[in-house]
CSV table of C-alpha atoms in Angstrom, one decimal:
chain,number,residue,atom,x,y,z
A,30,UNK,CA,63.1,76.2,75.2
A,31,UNK,CA,65.3,74.4,77.7
A,32,UNK,CA,68.5,76.3,78.5
A,33,UNK,CA,71.9,74.8,77.9
A,34,UNK,CA,75.2,75.1,79.8
A,35,UNK,CA,78.5,74.0,78.5
A,36,UNK,CA,81.0,72.9,81.2
A,37,UNK,CA,84.7,72.1,80.5
A,38,UNK,CA,87.2,72.7,83.3
A,39,UNK,CA,90.7,71.7,84.2
A,40,UNK,CA,90.3,72.8,87.8
A,41,UNK,CA,87.4,70.6,89.0
A,42,UNK,CA,87.0,72.3,92.5
A,43,UNK,CA,83.3,73.0,93.1
A,44,UNK,CA,82.2,71.9,89.7
A,45,UNK,CA,80.0,69.0,90.8
A,46,UNK,CA,78.0,71.2,93.1
A,47,UNK,CA,77.7,73.9,90.5
A,48,UNK,CA,76.6,71.5,87.8
A,49,UNK,CA,74.1,69.9,90.1
A,50,UNK,CA,72.6,73.3,90.9
A,51,UNK,CA,72.3,74.1,87.2
A,52,UNK,CA,70.6,70.8,86.6
A,53,UNK,CA,68.1,71.6,89.4
A,54,UNK,CA,67.5,74.9,87.6
A,55,UNK,CA,66.5,72.8,84.5
A,56,UNK,CA,69.7,73.4,82.5
A,57,UNK,CA,70.7,70.8,80.0
A,58,UNK,CA,74.4,70.1,80.5
A,59,UNK,CA,77.1,69.6,77.8
A,60,UNK,CA,80.6,68.7,78.6
A,61,UNK,CA,83.9,67.3,77.4
A,62,UNK,CA,86.3,64.5,78.4
A,63,UNK,CA,87.4,64.5,82.1
A,64,UNK,CA,84.7,67.0,83.2
A,65,UNK,CA,82.0,64.8,81.6
A,66,UNK,CA,83.3,61.7,83.3
A,67,UNK,CA,83.4,63.3,86.8
A,68,UNK,CA,79.8,64.6,86.4
A,69,UNK,CA,78.5,61.2,85.3
A,70,UNK,CA,80.3,59.6,88.2
A,71,UNK,CA,78.4,61.9,90.5
A,72,UNK,CA,75.0,61.0,89.0
A,73,UNK,CA,74.6,64.2,86.9
A,74,UNK,CA,73.1,63.8,83.4
A,75,UNK,CA,75.4,65.2,80.8
A,76,UNK,CA,75.6,65.2,77.0
A,77,UNK,CA,79.0,64.8,75.4
A,78,UNK,CA,80.2,67.5,73.1
A,79,UNK,CA,80.8,64.9,70.4
A,80,UNK,CA,77.0,64.1,70.5
A,81,UNK,CA,76.3,67.8,69.8
A,82,UNK,CA,78.8,68.2,67.0
A,83,UNK,CA,78.5,64.7,65.5
A,84,UNK,CA,82.3,64.7,65.5
A,85,UNK,CA,84.7,62.8,67.9
A,86,UNK,CA,87.5,64.4,69.8
A,87,UNK,CA,90.6,64.0,67.8
A,88,UNK,CA,94.4,64.6,68.0
A,89,UNK,CA,94.7,63.7,71.7
A,90,UNK,CA,91.9,66.1,72.6
A,91,UNK,CA,93.5,69.0,70.8
A,92,UNK,CA,90.3,69.4,68.7
A,93,UNK,CA,87.0,68.9,70.4
A,94,UNK,CA,85.0,72.1,70.8
A,95,UNK,CA,86.3,74.0,67.7
A,96,UNK,CA,83.1,73.4,65.7
A,97,UNK,CA,80.3,75.5,64.3
A,98,UNK,CA,77.6,73.8,66.4
A,99,UNK,CA,79.4,74.9,69.5
A,100,UNK,CA,80.5,78.4,68.4
A,101,UNK,CA,77.3,79.1,66.5
A,102,UNK,CA,75.4,78.3,69.7
A,103,UNK,CA,77.7,80.7,71.6
A,104,UNK,CA,77.9,83.6,69.1
A,105,UNK,CA,74.3,83.7,67.7
A,106,UNK,CA,72.4,86.9,68.3
A,107,UNK,CA,69.1,85.6,69.6
A,108,UNK,CA,67.1,88.7,68.6
A,109,UNK,CA,68.4,88.8,65.0
A,110,UNK,CA,66.1,87.0,62.5
A,111,UNK,CA,69.0,86.0,60.2
A,112,UNK,CA,70.9,84.4,63.0
A,113,UNK,CA,67.8,82.5,64.2
A,114,UNK,CA,67.1,81.2,60.7
A,115,UNK,CA,70.7,80.1,60.1
A,116,UNK,CA,70.7,78.3,63.5
A,117,UNK,CA,67.6,76.4,62.5
A,118,UNK,CA,68.9,75.6,59.0
A,119,UNK,CA,72.2,74.2,60.5
A,120,UNK,CA,70.5,72.5,63.5
A,121,UNK,CA,72.4,74.7,66.0
A,122,UNK,CA,71.0,75.1,69.5
A,123,UNK,CA,71.9,78.2,71.6
A,124,UNK,CA,74.2,77.8,74.5
A,125,UNK,CA,73.1,80.0,77.4
A,126,UNK,CA,75.9,79.5,79.9
A,127,UNK,CA,79.6,78.6,79.6
A,128,UNK,CA,81.7,77.5,82.5
A,129,UNK,CA,85.3,77.0,81.4
A,130,UNK,CA,88.7,77.2,83.0
A,131,UNK,CA,92.0,76.6,81.2
A,132,UNK,CA,94.8,74.2,81.0
A,133,UNK,CA,97.2,75.0,83.9
A,134,UNK,CA,99.9,76.7,81.8
A,135,UNK,CA,101.1,79.0,84.7
A,136,UNK,CA,101.4,76.1,87.1
A,137,UNK,CA,103.2,74.1,84.5
A,138,UNK,CA,105.9,76.6,83.7
A,139,UNK,CA,106.4,77.2,87.5
A,140,UNK,CA,107.7,73.7,87.8
A,141,UNK,CA,111.5,73.4,88.1
A,142,UNK,CA,113.1,72.2,84.8
A,143,UNK,CA,109.7,72.1,83.0
A,144,UNK,CA,110.2,70.7,79.4
A,145,UNK,CA,109.4,72.8,76.4
A,146,UNK,CA,107.0,70.0,75.2
A,147,UNK,CA,105.1,69.9,78.5
A,148,UNK,CA,104.7,73.7,78.5
A,149,UNK,CA,103.5,73.9,75.0
A,150,UNK,CA,101.0,71.0,75.5
A,151,UNK,CA,99.5,73.0,78.3
A,152,UNK,CA,98.7,76.0,76.0
A,153,UNK,CA,94.9,75.9,75.8
A,154,UNK,CA,93.2,76.7,72.5
A,155,UNK,CA,89.6,75.6,72.7
A,156,UNK,CA,89.1,77.0,76.2
A,157,UNK,CA,90.1,80.6,75.5
A,158,UNK,CA,88.2,80.5,72.2
A,159,UNK,CA,84.9,79.5,73.9
A,160,UNK,CA,85.4,81.9,76.7
A,161,UNK,CA,86.1,84.8,74.4
A,162,UNK,CA,83.1,83.9,72.2
A,163,UNK,CA,80.8,83.7,75.1
A,164,UNK,CA,82.2,86.9,76.7
A,165,UNK,CA,81.8,88.8,73.3
A,166,UNK,CA,78.1,87.6,73.3
A,167,UNK,CA,77.5,88.3,76.9
A,168,UNK,CA,74.3,90.1,76.0
A,169,UNK,CA,72.8,86.6,75.6
A,170,UNK,CA,75.4,84.3,77.3
A,171,UNK,CA,76.5,84.0,80.9
A,172,UNK,CA,80.2,83.1,81.1
A,173,UNK,CA,82.0,81.8,84.2
A,174,UNK,CA,85.8,81.4,84.5
A,175,UNK,CA,86.3,81.6,88.2
A,176,UNK,CA,85.0,79.0,90.7
A,177,UNK,CA,84.7,81.8,93.3
A,178,UNK,CA,81.7,83.0,91.2
A,179,UNK,CA,79.8,79.8,91.1
A,180,UNK,CA,77.5,80.5,94.1
A,181,UNK,CA,76.7,84.1,93.0
A,182,UNK,CA,75.8,82.8,89.5
A,183,UNK,CA,73.4,80.3,90.9
A,184,UNK,CA,71.9,82.9,93.3
A,185,UNK,CA,71.4,85.4,90.5
A,186,UNK,CA,69.7,82.8,88.3
A,187,UNK,CA,67.4,81.8,91.1
A,188,UNK,CA,66.6,85.3,92.0
A,189,UNK,CA,66.1,86.7,88.5
A,190,UNK,CA,65.3,83.7,86.3
A,191,UNK,CA,68.7,84.2,84.7
A,192,UNK,CA,71.8,86.2,85.3
A,193,UNK,CA,71.0,90.0,84.8
A,194,UNK,CA,72.8,91.7,82.0
A,195,UNK,CA,74.9,94.0,84.3
A,196,UNK,CA,76.2,90.9,86.0
A,197,UNK,CA,76.9,89.1,82.7
A,198,UNK,CA,78.9,92.2,81.7
A,199,UNK,CA,81.1,91.9,84.8
A,200,UNK,CA,81.6,88.2,84.2
A,201,UNK,CA,82.6,88.9,80.6
A,202,UNK,CA,85.1,91.6,81.7
A,203,UNK,CA,86.7,89.1,84.1
A,204,UNK,CA,86.9,86.6,81.2
A,205,UNK,CA,88.8,89.0,79.0
A,206,UNK,CA,91.2,89.9,81.9
A,207,UNK,CA,91.7,86.2,82.5
A,208,UNK,CA,92.4,85.3,78.9
A,209,UNK,CA,94.7,88.4,78.5
A,210,UNK,CA,96.7,87.3,81.6
A,211,UNK,CA,96.8,83.7,80.3
A,212,UNK,CA,98.1,84.9,76.9
A,213,UNK,CA,100.7,87.1,78.7
A,214,UNK,CA,102.1,84.1,80.5
A,215,UNK,CA,102.4,82.3,77.1
A,216,UNK,CA,103.9,85.4,75.5
A,217,UNK,CA,106.6,85.8,78.1
A,218,UNK,CA,107.4,82.1,78.1
A,219,UNK,CA,107.7,81.9,74.3
A,220,UNK,CA,109.7,85.2,74.1
A,221,UNK,CA,112.2,83.8,76.6
A,222,UNK,CA,112.3,80.5,74.8
A,223,UNK,CA,113.1,82.3,71.5
A,224,UNK,CA,115.8,84.3,73.2
A,225,UNK,CA,114.1,87.6,72.2
A,226,UNK,CA,115.3,90.8,73.9
A,227,UNK,CA,113.3,94.0,73.8
A,228,UNK,CA,110.4,92.6,71.7
A,229,UNK,CA,108.3,94.9,69.6
A,230,UNK,CA,105.4,94.6,72.1
A,231,UNK,CA,105.6,93.9,75.8
A,232,UNK,CA,102.8,92.1,77.6
A,233,UNK,CA,102.9,91.7,81.3
A,234,UNK,CA,100.3,90.6,83.9
A,235,UNK,CA,99.9,91.0,87.6
A,236,UNK,CA,97.4,89.7,90.1
A,237,UNK,CA,95.8,92.0,92.8
A,238,UNK,CA,97.2,91.2,96.2
A,239,UNK,CA,95.3,93.9,98.0
A,240,UNK,CA,93.4,97.2,97.7
A,241,UNK,CA,95.2,99.9,99.6
A,242,UNK,CA,93.6,102.5,101.8
A,243,UNK,CA,95.3,105.2,99.7
A,244,UNK,CA,98.5,105.8,97.7
A,245,UNK,CA,101.4,108.1,98.6
A,246,UNK,CA,98.9,110.6,99.9
A,247,UNK,CA,95.4,110.2,101.3
A,248,UNK,CA,93.8,111.8,98.2
A,249,UNK,CA,95.3,109.1,95.9
A,250,UNK,CA,93.6,105.7,95.3
A,251,UNK,CA,95.9,102.7,95.1
A,252,UNK,CA,96.2,99.0,94.9
A,253,UNK,CA,99.0,96.4,95.3
A,254,UNK,CA,99.6,93.8,92.5
A,255,UNK,CA,102.0,90.9,92.5
A,256,UNK,CA,103.8,89.1,89.7
A,257,UNK,CA,102.3,85.6,89.6
A,258,UNK,CA,105.7,83.9,88.9
A,259,UNK,CA,107.8,86.6,90.6
A,260,UNK,CA,110.5,86.3,93.2
A,261,UNK,CA,109.6,84.7,96.5
A,262,UNK,CA,112.3,86.8,98.1
A,263,UNK,CA,110.1,89.9,97.9
A,264,UNK,CA,107.6,92.1,99.7
A,265,UNK,CA,105.0,90.9,97.2
A,266,UNK,CA,105.4,87.3,98.5
A,267,UNK,CA,106.0,88.3,102.2
A,268,UNK,CA,103.9,86.8,105.0
A,269,UNK,CA,102.6,89.3,107.5
A,270,UNK,CA,102.5,87.9,111.0
A,271,UNK,CA,101.2,90.9,112.9
A,272,UNK,CA,100.2,94.6,112.6
A,273,UNK,CA,98.2,97.0,110.5
A,274,UNK,CA,97.6,96.5,106.8
A,275,UNK,CA,100.6,97.7,104.7
A,276,UNK,CA,100.3,101.1,103.1
A,277,UNK,CA,101.6,102.2,99.7
A,278,UNK,CA,104.6,103.9,101.3
A,279,UNK,CA,105.2,100.9,103.6
A,280,UNK,CA,105.4,98.6,100.6
A,281,UNK,CA,107.9,100.9,98.7
A,282,UNK,CA,110.1,101.3,101.8
A,283,UNK,CA,110.0,97.6,102.6
A,284,UNK,CA,111.0,96.8,99.1
A,285,UNK,CA,113.9,99.2,99.3
A,286,UNK,CA,115.1,97.7,102.6
A,287,UNK,CA,114.9,94.2,101.2
A,288,UNK,CA,117.0,95.1,98.1
A,289,UNK,CA,119.8,96.5,100.4
A,290,UNK,CA,119.8,93.6,102.8
A,291,UNK,CA,120.3,91.2,99.9
A,292,UNK,CA,123.8,92.7,99.5
A,293,UNK,CA,125.0,91.1,102.8
A,294,UNK,CA,125.8,87.5,103.8
A,295,UNK,CA,127.1,88.3,107.3
A,296,UNK,CA,124.5,89.3,110.0
A,297,UNK,CA,123.2,92.7,108.8
A,298,UNK,CA,120.5,95.2,109.6
A,299,UNK,CA,119.1,97.9,107.3
A,300,UNK,CA,117.0,100.9,108.4
A,301,UNK,CA,115.1,102.7,105.6
A,302,UNK,CA,113.2,106.0,105.5
A,303,UNK,CA,111.5,107.3,102.3
A,304,UNK,CA,113.2,104.5,100.2
A,305,UNK,CA,116.7,105.6,101.3
A,306,UNK,CA,118.8,103.8,103.8
A,307,UNK,CA,119.4,105.9,106.9
A,308,UNK,CA,121.5,103.3,108.7
A,309,UNK,CA,123.2,100.0,107.8
A,310,UNK,CA,125.2,97.8,110.3
A,311,UNK,CA,126.9,94.4,110.4
A,312,UNK,CA,128.1,92.4,113.3
A,313,UNK,CA,128.8,89.0,114.8
A,314,UNK,CA,125.2,88.7,115.9
A,315,UNK,CA,122.0,90.2,114.5
A,316,UNK,CA,121.6,92.3,117.8
A,317,UNK,CA,125.1,93.7,117.2
A,318,UNK,CA,124.2,94.5,113.6
A,319,UNK,CA,121.0,96.3,114.6
A,320,UNK,CA,122.9,98.3,117.2
A,321,UNK,CA,125.2,99.6,114.5
A,322,UNK,CA,122.3,100.4,112.2
A,323,UNK,CA,120.6,102.3,115.0
A,324,UNK,CA,123.8,104.2,116.0
A,325,UNK,CA,124.3,105.2,112.3
A,326,UNK,CA,121.3,107.5,112.6
A,327,UNK,CA,119.3,107.3,115.7
A,328,UNK,CA,117.1,110.2,114.7
A,329,UNK,CA,116.0,109.1,111.2
A,330,UNK,CA,115.3,105.5,112.2
A,331,UNK,CA,112.3,106.7,114.2
A,332,UNK,CA,109.2,105.6,112.2
A,333,UNK,CA,111.3,103.6,109.8
A,334,UNK,CA,111.5,100.2,108.3
A,335,UNK,CA,114.0,97.6,109.5
A,336,UNK,CA,115.2,94.6,107.5
A,337,UNK,CA,117.4,91.9,109.3
A,338,UNK,CA,118.9,88.9,107.6
A,339,UNK,CA,118.8,86.7,110.6
A,340,UNK,CA,116.0,85.5,112.8
A,341,UNK,CA,115.0,88.0,115.4
A,342,UNK,CA,115.8,86.7,118.9
A,343,UNK,CA,114.7,87.9,122.3
A,344,UNK,CA,117.7,90.3,122.8
A,345,UNK,CA,117.2,91.9,119.4
A,346,UNK,CA,113.4,92.2,119.9
A,347,UNK,CA,114.0,94.0,123.1
A,348,UNK,CA,116.1,96.6,121.3
A,349,UNK,CA,113.6,96.9,118.5
A,350,UNK,CA,110.8,97.4,121.0
A,351,UNK,CA,112.4,100.5,122.4
A,352,UNK,CA,111.8,102.6,119.3
A,353,UNK,CA,108.9,103.4,117.1
A,354,UNK,CA,109.1,101.3,113.9
A,355,UNK,CA,106.6,100.8,111.1
A,356,UNK,CA,107.8,97.5,109.8
A,357,UNK,CA,110.3,94.8,110.8
A,358,UNK,CA,111.3,92.3,108.1
A,359,UNK,CA,113.2,89.1,108.9
A,360,UNK,CA,113.5,85.5,107.9
A,361,UNK,CA,111.9,84.5,111.3
A,362,UNK,CA,111.0,85.6,114.8
A,363,UNK,CA,111.5,83.4,117.9
A,364,UNK,CA,108.4,82.9,120.1
A,365,UNK,CA,109.8,85.2,122.7
A,366,UNK,CA,110.6,87.9,120.1
A,367,UNK,CA,107.0,87.7,118.9
A,368,UNK,CA,105.7,88.1,122.5
A,369,UNK,CA,107.8,91.3,122.9
A,370,UNK,CA,107.1,92.8,119.5
A,371,UNK,CA,103.4,92.1,119.3
A,372,UNK,CA,102.7,94.0,122.5
A,373,UNK,CA,102.6,96.9,120.1
A,374,UNK,CA,99.4,96.3,118.1
A,375,UNK,CA,100.3,98.3,115.0
A,376,UNK,CA,103.8,97.3,114.2
A,377,UNK,CA,104.0,95.2,111.1
A,378,UNK,CA,106.0,92.0,111.2
A,379,UNK,CA,106.9,90.4,107.9
A,380,UNK,CA,108.8,87.3,107.0
A,381,UNK,CA,110.3,86.4,103.6
A,382,UNK,CA,112.3,83.3,102.7
A,383,UNK,CA,115.9,84.7,102.9
A,384,UNK,CA,117.3,81.3,101.9
A,385,UNK,CA,115.5,81.3,98.6
A,386,UNK,CA,117.7,81.9,95.5
A,387,UNK,CA,117.4,85.5,94.3
A,388,UNK,CA,115.4,85.7,91.1
A,389,UNK,CA,116.6,88.6,88.9
A,390,UNK,CA,113.7,90.5,87.4
A,391,UNK,CA,113.6,93.4,85.0
A,392,UNK,CA,112.7,96.7,86.5
A,393,UNK,CA,109.6,98.4,85.1
A,394,UNK,CA,109.1,102.1,85.6
A,395,UNK,CA,105.9,103.8,84.7
A,396,UNK,CA,106.0,107.2,83.1
A,397,UNK,CA,103.2,109.2,81.7
A,398,UNK,CA,102.2,107.6,78.4
A,399,UNK,CA,104.8,104.8,78.6
A,400,UNK,CA,107.0,102.3,80.4
A,401,UNK,CA,110.7,102.1,80.9
A,402,UNK,CA,112.2,98.6,81.1
A,403,UNK,CA,115.7,97.8,82.3
A,404,UNK,CA,117.8,95.0,83.8
A,405,UNK,CA,118.1,94.9,87.5
A,406,UNK,CA,121.4,96.4,88.8
A,407,UNK,CA,123.0,93.2,90.2
A,408,UNK,CA,126.6,94.4,89.5
A,409,UNK,CA,128.8,93.9,92.6
A,410,UNK,CA,132.3,94.9,93.5
A,411,UNK,CA,133.4,91.4,92.7
A,412,UNK,CA,132.3,92.0,89.1
A,413,UNK,CA,134.3,95.2,88.7
A,414,UNK,CA,137.8,95.7,87.4
A,415,UNK,CA,139.0,97.5,90.5
A,416,UNK,CA,142.1,99.6,90.4
A,417,UNK,CA,143.9,101.7,92.9
A,418,UNK,CA,144.4,105.1,91.2
A,419,UNK,CA,146.5,106.8,93.9
A,420,UNK,CA,150.0,106.3,95.2
A,421,UNK,CA,148.8,104.7,98.5
A,422,UNK,CA,147.3,101.3,98.7
A,423,UNK,CA,144.2,100.7,101.0
A,424,UNK,CA,144.7,99.0,104.3
A,425,UNK,CA,142.5,95.9,105.0
A,426,UNK,CA,140.2,98.0,107.2
A,427,UNK,CA,139.9,100.6,104.5
A,428,UNK,CA,139.0,97.9,102.0
A,429,UNK,CA,136.3,96.6,104.3
A,430,UNK,CA,134.9,100.1,104.8
A,431,UNK,CA,134.9,100.8,101.1
A,432,UNK,CA,133.1,97.5,100.3
A,433,UNK,CA,130.4,98.3,102.8
A,434,UNK,CA,129.9,101.8,101.5
A,435,UNK,CA,129.8,100.5,97.9
A,436,UNK,CA,127.1,98.0,98.8
A,437,UNK,CA,125.0,100.7,100.3
A,438,UNK,CA,125.6,103.6,97.9
A,439,UNK,CA,124.0,101.8,94.9
A,440,UNK,CA,120.7,101.8,96.8
A,441,UNK,CA,120.8,105.6,97.7
A,442,UNK,CA,119.0,108.1,95.4
A,443,UNK,CA,121.5,109.9,93.2
A,444,UNK,CA,123.6,112.0,93.6
A,445,UNK,CA,124.7,109.8,96.5
A,446,UNK,CA,127.6,109.7,98.9
A,447,UNK,CA,128.0,107.2,101.8
A,448,UNK,CA,130.6,107.5,104.6
A,449,UNK,CA,131.3,104.2,106.3
A,450,UNK,CA,133.6,102.2,108.4
A,451,UNK,CA,134.1,98.5,108.2
A,452,UNK,CA,130.8,97.6,109.9
A,453,UNK,CA,128.4,100.5,109.6
A,454,UNK,CA,127.3,103.6,107.7
A,455,UNK,CA,128.3,106.8,109.4
A,456,UNK,CA,126.7,109.4,107.1
A,457,UNK,CA,124.5,109.2,104.0
A,458,UNK,CA,123.9,112.1,101.5
A,459,UNK,CA,121.0,111.3,99.1
A,460,UNK,CA,119.3,112.8,96.1
A,461,UNK,CA,121.3,116.0,95.8
A,462,UNK,CA,121.6,118.0,92.6
A,463,UNK,CA,125.4,118.1,92.9
A,464,UNK,CA,127.9,115.6,94.3
A,465,UNK,CA,129.7,117.9,96.6
A,466,UNK,CA,126.3,118.7,98.2
A,467,UNK,CA,125.7,115.1,98.8
A,468,UNK,CA,129.2,114.7,100.3
A,469,UNK,CA,128.7,117.7,102.7
A,470,UNK,CA,125.4,116.1,104.0
A,471,UNK,CA,127.1,112.7,104.5
A,472,UNK,CA,130.2,114.2,106.2
A,473,UNK,CA,128.1,116.5,108.4
A,474,UNK,CA,126.1,113.5,109.6
A,475,UNK,CA,129.2,111.5,110.2
A,476,UNK,CA,130.8,114.3,112.1
A,477,UNK,CA,134.0,113.3,114.0
A,478,UNK,CA,133.5,109.7,113.0
A,479,UNK,CA,134.6,110.7,109.5
A,480,UNK,CA,138.2,110.6,110.8
A,481,UNK,CA,139.8,107.5,109.3
A,482,UNK,CA,136.5,106.4,107.5
A,483,UNK,CA,135.8,105.6,103.8
A,484,UNK,CA,133.7,107.5,101.3
A,485,UNK,CA,131.7,105.8,98.5
A,486,UNK,CA,130.2,107.6,95.6
A,487,UNK,CA,127.6,106.3,93.1
A,488,UNK,CA,129.2,108.2,90.2
A,489,UNK,CA,132.5,109.9,89.3
A,490,UNK,CA,133.8,113.2,90.6
A,491,UNK,CA,133.5,115.8,87.9
A,492,UNK,CA,135.9,118.1,90.0
A,493,UNK,CA,138.2,117.6,92.9
A,494,UNK,CA,136.0,119.6,95.3
A,495,UNK,CA,134.5,116.4,96.8
A,496,UNK,CA,137.9,115.0,97.5
A,497,UNK,CA,138.8,118.3,99.2
A,498,UNK,CA,135.8,118.1,101.4
A,499,UNK,CA,136.5,114.5,102.3
A,500,UNK,CA,140.1,115.2,103.2
A,501,UNK,CA,139.2,118.1,105.5
A,502,UNK,CA,136.7,115.8,107.3
A,503,UNK,CA,139.4,113.2,107.8
A,504,UNK,CA,138.4,110.6,105.2
A,505,UNK,CA,141.3,108.3,104.3
A,506,UNK,CA,139.8,106.1,101.6
A,507,UNK,CA,137.5,106.8,98.6
A,508,UNK,CA,135.8,104.4,96.3
A,509,UNK,CA,134.2,105.8,93.1
A,510,UNK,CA,133.6,104.7,89.5
A,511,UNK,CA,136.1,107.1,87.8
A,512,UNK,CA,135.6,108.0,84.2
A,513,UNK,CA,135.5,111.8,84.4
A,514,UNK,CA,137.7,113.8,82.0
A,515,UNK,CA,139.1,115.4,85.1
A,516,UNK,CA,139.9,112.2,87.0
A,517,UNK,CA,143.5,113.3,87.3
A,518,UNK,CA,142.5,116.4,89.3
A,519,UNK,CA,140.8,114.1,91.9
A,520,UNK,CA,143.7,111.7,92.0
A,521,UNK,CA,146.2,114.5,92.5
A,522,UNK,CA,144.1,115.9,95.3
A,523,UNK,CA,143.8,112.5,97.0
A,524,UNK,CA,147.6,112.0,96.7
A,525,UNK,CA,148.1,115.5,98.2
A,526,UNK,CA,146.2,114.5,101.3
A,527,UNK,CA,147.5,110.9,101.5
A,528,UNK,CA,144.0,109.5,100.6
A,529,UNK,CA,143.8,106.1,98.9
A,530,UNK,CA,141.4,106.2,96.0
A,531,UNK,CA,139.9,103.1,94.3
A,532,UNK,CA,138.1,103.3,90.9
A,533,UNK,CA,135.7,100.6,89.9
A,534,UNK,CA,134.7,101.6,86.4
A,535,UNK,CA,131.0,101.1,87.2
A,536,UNK,CA,128.5,103.7,88.3
A,537,UNK,CA,125.3,103.1,90.3
A,538,UNK,CA,122.9,105.8,89.4
A,539,UNK,CA,119.5,105.4,91.2
A,540,UNK,CA,116.8,107.9,90.2
């Protein structure tokens, strides 16, 4: 019996060549609407679905393939006598190959100001139904959803007289991944449209960007996936201009650097090691900003990741070239900067569109057996109800120093303390089990530069010991959330030393 292939695609790329190859392999072709027309226009014989079903397309094409003569042909078990008999009784012919791709729902909802009506009209019903039916029955049916597979399908049929079962199984698995992702887009869109928060089930989908050589350590396998409609201002959407392939740790560090640099409008540079900032600087120029970030911790920056929010020019590139860096992220690199930096073959140079509006995304954290979901921490000092808790008001320079420290400390692993002046970090204490421990690390790193500097804390002071340590190091201004039952102890200690202390009412834990 002559084999049949059903073809119905929204994305027509490569379909004429694929259909012609199937016809040359003696497949009878069945098709719908626009696909049928383009095949006929290219001289390919094709039978309309309506000729198979004996029923016209209706309701603006919403109903065309949802028919027993189509789905019976897809789902019949060819080696089961009862199925064969019923096919014969109902005049149903088997369909051996299905080539379908779906209405462009993802592309539709990516359009600015897409209408609800347009989005819903691009929810495919018949396509996923045919794909799932064919994939379920892959023992007998070859199902193709990706145009990248067209050539391999033809080659397998030519070589084996039909696609081998192991290959059909792989194609079927791809179909179920594809329809699951498609439904995830719809689910997310409809959930947002309905204004649902924390729905009873969460369905998300990601696309593989690359397979990684290994994960955090060489014995761990890893891959990098991107969110299809995710933020363009992200490592996932970054363009790599030069250097080795990104590693698992590179991606994590680069993401951390980008999140910090987003806090700054003025020229700024951020150095990151192990997902913590080791130096942050601002300046009139990007070179001046980088100089400050480098001077903040010239030891830890070695082998680090640098993010800059201005184009890298020749002068800045010359400074960057002097030290060993894993990655440099910037909105652009001048031609001369590229010449300088690419003389090191391994350094990774990335660009992201810094002028793109920031897209706020929920944060997903995997735990064993589950997933934590929370809003992104976009809270800024401008959103806070700031109050001066001490007798002395901050000077303008102290305000500037506290603001810089506050921007940085929210990105430091808790417990976190940042010592800063108005244009750079001076010391960073990260990830300690108690706050005074974090303060001691930050103050020790800042050394003599603590004199007249500001201290920022991600959470309140449970005791006055942190203020005591700050005062002895010469800190003159402290910014912290407040909220401890012993706030008064810290306030009194600050007044005792003439320190100005600002409370924001907002903590920035980062685990």
